[in-house]
Short mmCIF file of N, CA and C in Angstrom, two decimals:
data_model
loop_
_atom_site.label_atom_id
_atom_site.label_comp_id
_atom_site.label_asym_id
_atom_site.label_seq_id
_atom_site.Cartn_x
_atom_site.Cartn_y
_atom_site.Cartn_z
N UNK F 4 -5.97 -15.61 -9.44
CA UNK F 4 -5.08 -14.54 -10.05
C UNK F 4 -4.55 -13.96 -8.66
N UNK F 5 -3.41 -13.48 -8.81
CA UNK F 5 -2.52 -12.85 -7.66
C UNK F 5 -3.12 -11.49 -7.66
N UNK F 6 -3.13 -11.38 -5.99
CA UNK F 6 -3.67 -10.03 -5.58
C UNK F 6 -2.59 -9.52 -4.84
N UNK F 7 -2.03 -8.40 -5.15
CA UNK F 7 -1.18 -7.44 -4.24
C UNK F 7 -1.72 -6.24 -3.86
N UNK F 8 -1.65 -5.92 -2.52
CA UNK F 8 -1.95 -4.36 -2.15
C UNK F 8 -1.01 -3.86 -1.52
N UNK F 9 -0.93 -2.48 -2.24
CA UNK F 9 0.32 -1.70 -2.26
C UNK F 9 -0.03 -0.54 -0.93
N UNK F 10 1.15 -0.51 -0.29
CA UNK F 10 1.56 0.45 0.65
C UNK F 10 2.44 1.73 0.13
N UNK F 11 2.53 2.64 0.66
CA UNK F 11 3.00 3.96 -0.11
C UNK F 11 4.28 3.88 -0.30
N UNK F 12 5.04 3.15 0.47
CA UNK F 12 6.85 3.14 0.04
C UNK F 12 7.03 2.63 -1.17
N UNK F 13 6.88 1.72 -1.83
CA UNK F 13 7.15 1.41 -3.11
C UNK F 13 6.89 2.11 -4.18
N UNK F 14 5.59 2.81 -4.02
CA UNK F 14 5.07 3.62 -5.14
C UNK F 14 5.95 5.11 -5.00
N UNK F 15 6.18 5.58 -3.93
CA UNK F 15 7.02 6.80 -3.76
C UNK F 15 8.42 6.40 -4.44
N UNK F 16 8.96 5.44 -4.10
CA UNK F 16 10.18 5.02 -4.39
C UNK F 16 10.10 4.81 -6.00
N UNK F 17 9.35 4.29 -6.46
CA UNK F 17 9.21 4.17 -8.26
C UNK F 17 9.22 5.43 -8.73
N UNK F 18 8.67 6.23 -8.25
CA UNK F 18 8.22 7.59 -8.77
C UNK F 18 9.38 8.64 -8.41
N UNK F 19 10.40 8.34 -7.73
CA UNK F 19 11.54 9.32 -7.20
C UNK F 19 12.77 8.52 -7.44
N UNK F 20 13.48 8.95 -8.53
CA UNK F 20 14.71 8.50 -8.94
C UNK F 20 15.90 8.49 -8.24
N UNK F 21 15.57 9.54 -7.28
CA UNK F 21 16.60 9.64 -5.98
C UNK F 21 16.38 9.01 -4.85
N UNK F 22 15.38 7.98 -4.82
CA UNK F 22 15.02 7.27 -3.66
C UNK F 22 16.21 5.79 -3.95
N UNK F 23 16.45 5.60 -2.72
CA UNK F 23 17.54 4.35 -2.68
C UNK F 23 16.84 3.25 -2.98
N UNK F 24 15.28 2.90 -2.89
CA UNK F 24 14.94 1.61 -3.31
C UNK F 24 14.02 1.92 -4.75
N UNK F 25 14.70 3.03 -5.53
CA UNK F 25 14.03 3.25 -6.90
C UNK F 25 14.40 2.40 -7.66
N UNK F 26 15.16 1.97 -8.41
CA UNK F 26 15.48 0.70 -9.22
C UNK F 26 14.63 -0.53 -8.89
N UNK F 27 14.83 -1.02 -7.51
CA UNK F 27 14.02 -2.19 -7.24
C UNK F 27 12.70 -2.07 -7.22
N UNK F 28 12.31 -0.92 -6.82
CA UNK F 28 10.78 -1.05 -6.84
C UNK F 28 10.21 -0.57 -8.30
N UNK F 29 11.26 0.01 -9.25
CA UNK F 29 10.56 -0.05 -10.63
C UNK F 29 10.57 -1.38 -11.04
N UNK F 30 11.55 -2.24 -11.06
CA UNK F 30 11.65 -3.42 -11.55
C UNK F 30 10.64 -4.24 -11.16
N UNK F 31 10.45 -4.32 -9.85
CA UNK F 31 9.07 -4.95 -9.19
C UNK F 31 7.77 -4.72 -9.94
N UNK F 32 7.45 -3.20 -10.17
CA UNK F 32 6.43 -2.94 -10.77
C UNK F 32 6.37 -3.75 -12.09
N UNK F 33 7.22 -3.30 -12.83
CA UNK F 33 7.40 -4.09 -14.30
C UNK F 33 7.15 -5.18 -14.18
N UNK F 34 7.33 -6.12 -13.32
CA UNK F 34 7.41 -7.39 -13.45
C UNK F 34 5.99 -8.34 -12.81
N UNK F 35 5.48 -7.16 -11.95
CA UNK F 35 4.48 -7.78 -11.10
C UNK F 35 3.11 -8.13 -12.19
N UNK F 36 2.82 -9.46 -11.58
CA UNK F 36 1.67 -9.93 -12.66
C UNK F 36 0.23 -9.75 -11.63
N UNK F 37 -0.85 -9.68 -12.12
CA UNK F 37 -1.85 -9.83 -11.34
C UNK F 37 -2.52 -8.80 -10.88
N UNK F 38 -3.49 -8.49 -10.17
CA UNK F 38 -4.22 -7.27 -9.57
C UNK F 38 -3.20 -6.66 -8.54
N UNK F 39 -3.27 -5.38 -8.85
CA UNK F 39 -2.58 -4.30 -8.13
C UNK F 39 -3.44 -3.37 -7.10
N UNK F 40 -3.75 -3.74 -6.21
CA UNK F 40 -4.74 -2.97 -5.38
C UNK F 40 -4.18 -1.82 -4.56
N UNK F 41 -4.90 -0.69 -4.79
CA UNK F 41 -4.37 0.78 -3.99
C UNK F 41 -5.42 1.23 -3.29
N UNK F 42 -5.28 1.12 -2.01
CA UNK F 42 -6.52 1.72 -1.26
C UNK F 42 -6.42 3.34 -1.27
N UNK F 43 -7.20 3.74 -1.18
CA UNK F 43 -7.93 5.23 -1.42
C UNK F 43 -6.89 5.91 -0.35
N UNK F 44 -6.46 5.50 0.74
CA UNK F 44 -5.61 6.25 2.01
C UNK F 44 -4.32 6.19 1.34
N UNK F 45 -3.95 5.22 0.65
CA UNK F 45 -2.51 5.22 0.09
C UNK F 45 -2.31 6.04 -1.14
N UNK F 46 -3.38 6.20 -1.77
CA UNK F 46 -3.54 7.21 -3.21
C UNK F 46 -3.27 8.59 -2.48
N UNK F 47 -3.89 9.00 -1.51
CA UNK F 47 -3.84 10.40 -0.77
C UNK F 47 -2.36 10.35 -0.18
N UNK F 48 -2.07 9.57 0.53
CA UNK F 48 -0.78 9.62 1.17
C UNK F 48 0.51 9.83 -0.09
N UNK F 49 0.32 9.01 -0.97
CA UNK F 49 1.15 9.25 -2.13
C UNK F 49 1.13 10.59 -2.73
N UNK F 50 -0.13 11.04 -3.10
CA UNK F 50 -0.12 12.32 -3.65
C UNK F 50 0.38 13.40 -2.60
N UNK F 51 -0.17 13.30 -1.44
CA UNK F 51 0.44 14.20 -0.35
C UNK F 51 1.90 14.22 -0.44
N UNK F 52 2.62 13.25 -0.47
CA UNK F 52 4.21 13.47 -0.65
C UNK F 52 4.85 13.60 -1.78
N UNK F 53 4.09 13.62 -2.88
CA UNK F 53 4.49 14.15 -4.49
C UNK F 53 4.12 15.52 -4.59
N UNK F 54 3.21 16.16 -3.82
CA UNK F 54 2.82 17.32 -4.55
C UNK F 54 3.93 18.66 -4.74
N UNK F 55 4.78 18.52 -4.01
CA UNK F 55 6.01 19.50 -4.52
C UNK F 55 6.35 19.58 -5.89
N UNK F 56 6.11 18.23 -6.58
CA UNK F 56 6.45 17.94 -8.13
C UNK F 56 5.14 17.49 -8.81
N UNK F 57 4.40 18.54 -9.29
CA UNK F 57 3.20 18.37 -9.99
C UNK F 57 3.32 17.52 -11.12
N UNK F 58 4.08 17.33 -11.68
CA UNK F 58 4.33 16.47 -12.96
C UNK F 58 4.53 15.05 -12.51
N UNK F 59 5.01 14.84 -11.50
CA UNK F 59 5.49 13.48 -10.96
C UNK F 59 4.14 13.01 -10.28
N UNK F 60 3.43 13.95 -9.68
CA UNK F 60 2.29 13.45 -9.03
C UNK F 60 1.12 13.24 -9.99
N UNK F 61 1.03 14.07 -10.91
CA UNK F 61 0.10 13.73 -12.18
C UNK F 61 0.47 12.30 -12.85
N UNK F 62 1.67 12.31 -12.88
CA UNK F 62 2.11 10.79 -13.54
C UNK F 62 1.64 9.73 -12.74
N UNK F 63 1.79 10.12 -11.44
CA UNK F 63 1.34 8.86 -10.72
C UNK F 63 -0.19 8.54 -10.71
N UNK F 64 -0.90 9.55 -10.58
CA UNK F 64 -2.37 9.47 -10.88
C UNK F 64 -3.00 9.03 -12.35
N UNK F 65 -2.04 9.25 -13.15
CA UNK F 65 -2.43 9.00 -14.66
C UNK F 65 -2.30 7.15 -14.74
N UNK F 66 -1.22 6.75 -14.00
CA UNK F 66 -0.93 5.33 -13.61
C UNK F 66 -2.31 4.56 -13.19
N UNK F 67 -2.79 5.35 -12.34
CA UNK F 67 -4.47 4.76 -11.42
C UNK F 67 -5.30 5.07 -12.65
N UNK F 68 -5.32 6.37 -13.32
CA UNK F 68 -6.32 6.19 -14.33
C UNK F 68 -6.28 5.26 -15.36
N UNK F 69 -5.07 5.06 -16.01
CA UNK F 69 -4.76 3.88 -16.94
C UNK F 69 -4.97 2.46 -16.22
N UNK F 70 -5.43 2.11 -15.03
CA UNK F 70 -5.41 0.87 -14.73
C UNK F 70 -4.41 0.13 -14.27
N UNK F 71 -3.38 0.81 -14.01
CA UNK F 71 -2.14 -0.05 -13.60
C UNK F 71 -2.02 -0.32 -12.56
N UNK F 72 -2.83 0.62 -11.36
CA UNK F 72 -3.19 0.43 -9.93
C UNK F 72 -4.73 0.60 -10.06
N UNK F 73 -5.25 -0.43 -9.06
CA UNK F 73 -6.65 -0.47 -8.86
C UNK F 73 -7.29 0.09 -7.66
N UNK F 74 -7.69 1.38 -7.76
CA UNK F 74 -8.21 2.23 -6.75
C UNK F 74 -9.19 1.17 -5.70
N UNK F 75 -9.12 1.09 -4.64
CA UNK F 75 -10.04 0.39 -3.77
C UNK F 75 -10.35 1.34 -2.57
N UNK F 76 -11.88 1.70 -2.60
CA UNK F 76 -12.57 2.44 -1.90
C UNK F 76 -12.55 1.56 -0.50
N UNK F 77 -12.63 2.23 0.78
CA UNK F 77 -12.87 1.67 1.88
C UNK F 77 -14.14 1.34 2.24
N UNK F 78 -14.60 0.35 2.83
CA UNK F 78 -15.88 0.14 3.07
C UNK F 78 -16.32 0.43 4.69
N UNK F 79 -17.60 0.11 4.94
CA UNK F 79 -17.59 0.59 6.69
C UNK F 79 -17.00 -0.73 7.23
N UNK F 80 -16.98 -1.86 6.96
CA UNK F 80 -16.13 -2.96 7.57
C UNK F 80 -14.88 -2.80 7.60
N UNK F 81 -14.26 -2.43 6.45
CA UNK F 81 -12.74 -1.77 6.43
C UNK F 81 -12.48 -0.85 7.52
N UNK F 82 -13.18 0.13 7.61
CA UNK F 82 -13.02 1.18 8.51
C UNK F 82 -13.19 0.73 9.96
N UNK F 83 -14.19 -0.03 10.39
CA UNK F 83 -14.04 -0.84 11.73
C UNK F 83 -12.94 -1.66 11.81
N UNK F 84 -12.47 -2.30 10.91
CA UNK F 84 -11.14 -3.08 10.97
C UNK F 84 -9.78 -2.27 11.29
N UNK F 85 -10.20 -0.96 10.54
CA UNK F 85 -8.73 0.08 10.79
C UNK F 85 -8.73 0.53 11.92
N UNK F 86 -10.14 0.73 12.80
CA UNK F 86 -9.99 1.24 14.00
C UNK F 86 -9.63 0.36 14.97
N UNK F 87 -10.06 -1.00 14.91
CA UNK F 87 -9.53 -2.06 15.58
C UNK F 87 -8.07 -2.04 15.69
N UNK F 88 -7.50 -2.16 14.45
CA UNK F 88 -5.90 -2.31 14.58
C UNK F 88 -5.31 -1.13 14.96
N UNK F 89 -6.07 0.09 14.54
CA UNK F 89 -5.12 1.26 15.28
C UNK F 89 -4.99 1.37 16.92
N UNK F 90 -6.37 0.90 17.40
CA UNK F 90 -6.26 0.50 18.82
C UNK F 90 -5.54 -0.35 19.47
N UNK F 91 -5.71 -2.00 18.86
CA UNK F 91 -4.78 -2.83 19.02
C UNK F 91 -3.29 -2.52 19.34
N UNK F 92 -2.79 -1.73 18.03
CA UNK F 92 -1.48 -1.64 17.93
C UNK F 92 -1.09 -0.14 18.26
N UNK F 93 -2.02 0.50 19.01
CA UNK F 93 -1.73 1.94 19.55
C UNK F 93 -0.48 2.33 20.22
N UNK F 94 0.07 1.10 20.72
CA UNK F 94 1.55 1.49 21.60
C UNK F 94 2.81 1.57 20.62
N UNK F 95 2.42 0.67 19.25
CA UNK F 95 3.43 0.76 18.43
C UNK F 95 3.87 1.92 17.70
N UNK F 96 3.42 3.02 17.14
CA UNK F 96 1.76 3.12 16.91
C UNK F 96 1.62 2.34 15.46
N UNK F 97 0.48 2.41 15.02
CA UNK F 97 0.02 1.88 13.74
C UNK F 97 -1.18 2.74 13.34
N UNK F 98 -0.62 3.40 12.38
CA UNK F 98 -1.58 4.46 11.71
C UNK F 98 -2.51 4.09 10.60
N UNK F 99 -3.50 4.76 10.38
CA UNK F 99 -4.81 4.34 9.60
C UNK F 99 -4.25 3.88 8.35
N UNK F 100 -3.40 4.56 7.63
CA UNK F 100 -2.85 4.05 6.41
C UNK F 100 -2.54 2.59 6.42
N UNK F 101 -1.50 2.18 7.25
CA UNK F 101 -0.90 1.01 7.34
C UNK F 101 -2.12 -0.07 7.71
N UNK F 102 -2.93 0.55 8.42
CA UNK F 102 -3.97 -0.43 8.88
C UNK F 102 -4.97 -0.58 7.80
N UNK F 103 -5.26 0.43 6.87
CA UNK F 103 -6.20 0.32 5.64
C UNK F 103 -5.56 -0.76 4.84
N UNK F 104 -4.23 -1.08 4.64
CA UNK F 104 -3.58 -1.86 3.81
C UNK F 104 -3.96 -3.26 4.34
N UNK F 105 -3.90 -3.42 5.43
CA UNK F 105 -4.17 -4.80 6.15
C UNK F 105 -5.45 -5.05 6.02
N UNK F 106 -6.67 -4.12 6.34
CA UNK F 106 -7.85 -4.27 6.19
C UNK F 106 -8.23 -4.75 4.49
N UNK F 107 -7.54 -4.05 3.82
CA UNK F 107 -7.86 -4.62 2.23
C UNK F 107 -7.31 -5.74 2.06
N UNK F 108 -6.39 -6.12 2.27
CA UNK F 108 -5.53 -7.27 2.00
C UNK F 108 -6.60 -8.66 2.85
N UNK F 109 -7.02 -8.35 4.16
CA UNK F 109 -7.80 -9.34 4.60
C UNK F 109 -9.23 -9.23 3.61
N UNK F 110 -9.88 -8.27 3.20
CA UNK F 110 -11.21 -8.17 2.46
C UNK F 110 -10.64 -9.15 1.26
N UNK F 111 -9.59 -8.95 0.52
CA UNK F 111 -9.37 -9.57 -0.71
C UNK F 111 -8.88 -10.72 -0.29
N UNK F 112 -8.57 -11.09 0.76
CA UNK F 112 -7.71 -12.65 1.04
C UNK F 112 -6.46 -12.85 0.27
N UNK F 113 -5.53 -11.74 0.57
CA UNK F 113 -4.41 -11.93 -0.01
C UNK F 113 -3.37 -11.72 0.95
N UNK F 114 -2.37 -12.35 0.89
CA UNK F 114 -1.15 -12.08 1.93
C UNK F 114 -0.15 -11.02 1.69
N UNK F 115 -0.28 -10.95 0.02
CA UNK F 115 0.97 -10.12 -0.57
C UNK F 115 0.81 -8.46 -0.34
N UNK F 116 1.91 -8.09 0.04
CA UNK F 116 1.75 -6.61 0.42
C UNK F 116 3.07 -6.07 -0.35
N UNK F 117 2.93 -5.04 -1.03
CA UNK F 117 3.98 -4.14 -1.36
C UNK F 117 4.27 -3.26 -0.39
N UNK F 118 5.30 -3.33 0.26
CA UNK F 118 5.89 -2.52 1.06
C UNK F 118 7.51 -2.57 1.19
N UNK F 119 7.72 -1.22 1.56
CA UNK F 119 9.13 -0.99 2.24
C UNK F 119 9.23 -1.22 3.82
N UNK F 120 7.94 -1.09 4.01
CA UNK F 120 7.95 -0.79 5.79
C UNK F 120 7.41 -2.25 6.48
N UNK F 121 8.88 -2.90 6.61
CA UNK F 121 8.98 -4.19 7.15
C UNK F 121 8.75 -3.83 8.64
N UNK F 122 8.73 -2.96 9.49
CA UNK F 122 8.46 -2.80 10.71
C UNK F 122 7.35 -3.20 11.17
N UNK F 123 6.47 -2.13 10.48
CA UNK F 123 4.75 -2.53 10.86
C UNK F 123 4.15 -3.94 10.30
N UNK F 124 4.41 -3.95 9.28
CA UNK F 124 3.99 -5.25 8.39
C UNK F 124 4.35 -6.77 8.91
N UNK F 125 5.34 -6.67 9.74
CA UNK F 125 6.16 -8.15 10.18
C UNK F 125 5.39 -8.25 11.60
N UNK F 126 5.01 -7.06 12.31
CA UNK F 126 4.28 -7.19 13.72
C UNK F 126 2.86 -7.57 13.59
N UNK F 127 2.00 -6.88 12.85
CA UNK F 127 0.82 -7.03 12.71
C UNK F 127 0.30 -8.07 12.33
N UNK F 128 -0.72 -8.90 13.03
CA UNK F 128 -1.23 -10.28 12.72
C UNK F 128 -2.50 -10.10 11.91
N UNK F 129 -2.68 -10.37 10.62
CA UNK F 129 -3.86 -10.35 9.99
C UNK F 129 -4.97 -11.45 10.52
N UNK F 130 -6.17 -11.43 10.08
CA UNK F 130 -7.13 -12.39 10.50
C UNK F 130 -6.91 -13.51 9.52
N UNK F 131 -6.51 -13.56 8.19
CA UNK F 131 -7.00 -14.26 7.19
C UNK F 131 -5.72 -15.15 7.04
N UNK F 132 -4.52 -14.85 7.52
CA UNK F 132 -3.07 -15.76 7.33
C UNK F 132 -2.26 -15.43 8.73
N UNK F 133 -1.35 -16.34 8.61
CA UNK F 133 -0.51 -16.31 10.07
C UNK F 133 0.53 -15.12 9.81
N UNK F 134 0.66 -14.81 8.55
CA UNK F 134 1.78 -13.73 8.35
C UNK F 134 1.77 -13.28 6.88
N UNK F 135 2.02 -12.11 6.76
CA UNK F 135 1.92 -11.30 5.52
C UNK F 135 3.18 -11.77 4.63
N UNK F 136 3.15 -11.65 3.06
CA UNK F 136 4.02 -11.70 2.29
C UNK F 136 4.51 -10.42 1.98
N UNK F 137 5.71 -9.84 2.27
CA UNK F 137 6.20 -8.43 2.07
C UNK F 137 7.08 -8.52 0.64
N UNK F 138 6.49 -7.88 -0.33
CA UNK F 138 7.20 -7.73 -1.27
C UNK F 138 7.55 -6.13 -1.79
N UNK F 139 8.58 -5.63 -2.74
CA UNK F 139 9.54 -6.50 -3.03
C UNK F 139 10.45 -7.24 -2.66
#
């Protein structure tokens, strides 16, 4: 089964009709097969970004409740890996949310990352594959 880990960007774009990536991200979500993993850190970041629009924020949360995105909580091992990545790429810098996406991808052994942020995810080298596949 295909497993895709979500970063914040495509979700924000899908829920914001004014975003330049909106149509592409909506189409991507509609056509995506397999598991759609949502790190808890990304859930928080998306909600924080949408809090000015309560109905849109609630709609996003409802998608998680309905199982369209599978909420994944961080383990202690994930947190250790996040810490390691934040230090390793400290000059970049790589924040904890992006590092959590990588840690979850490593745990689930998937190279598929749904992101608009090619800057971070093309530089970071995961443990389990030589490079990440960035979607959409």
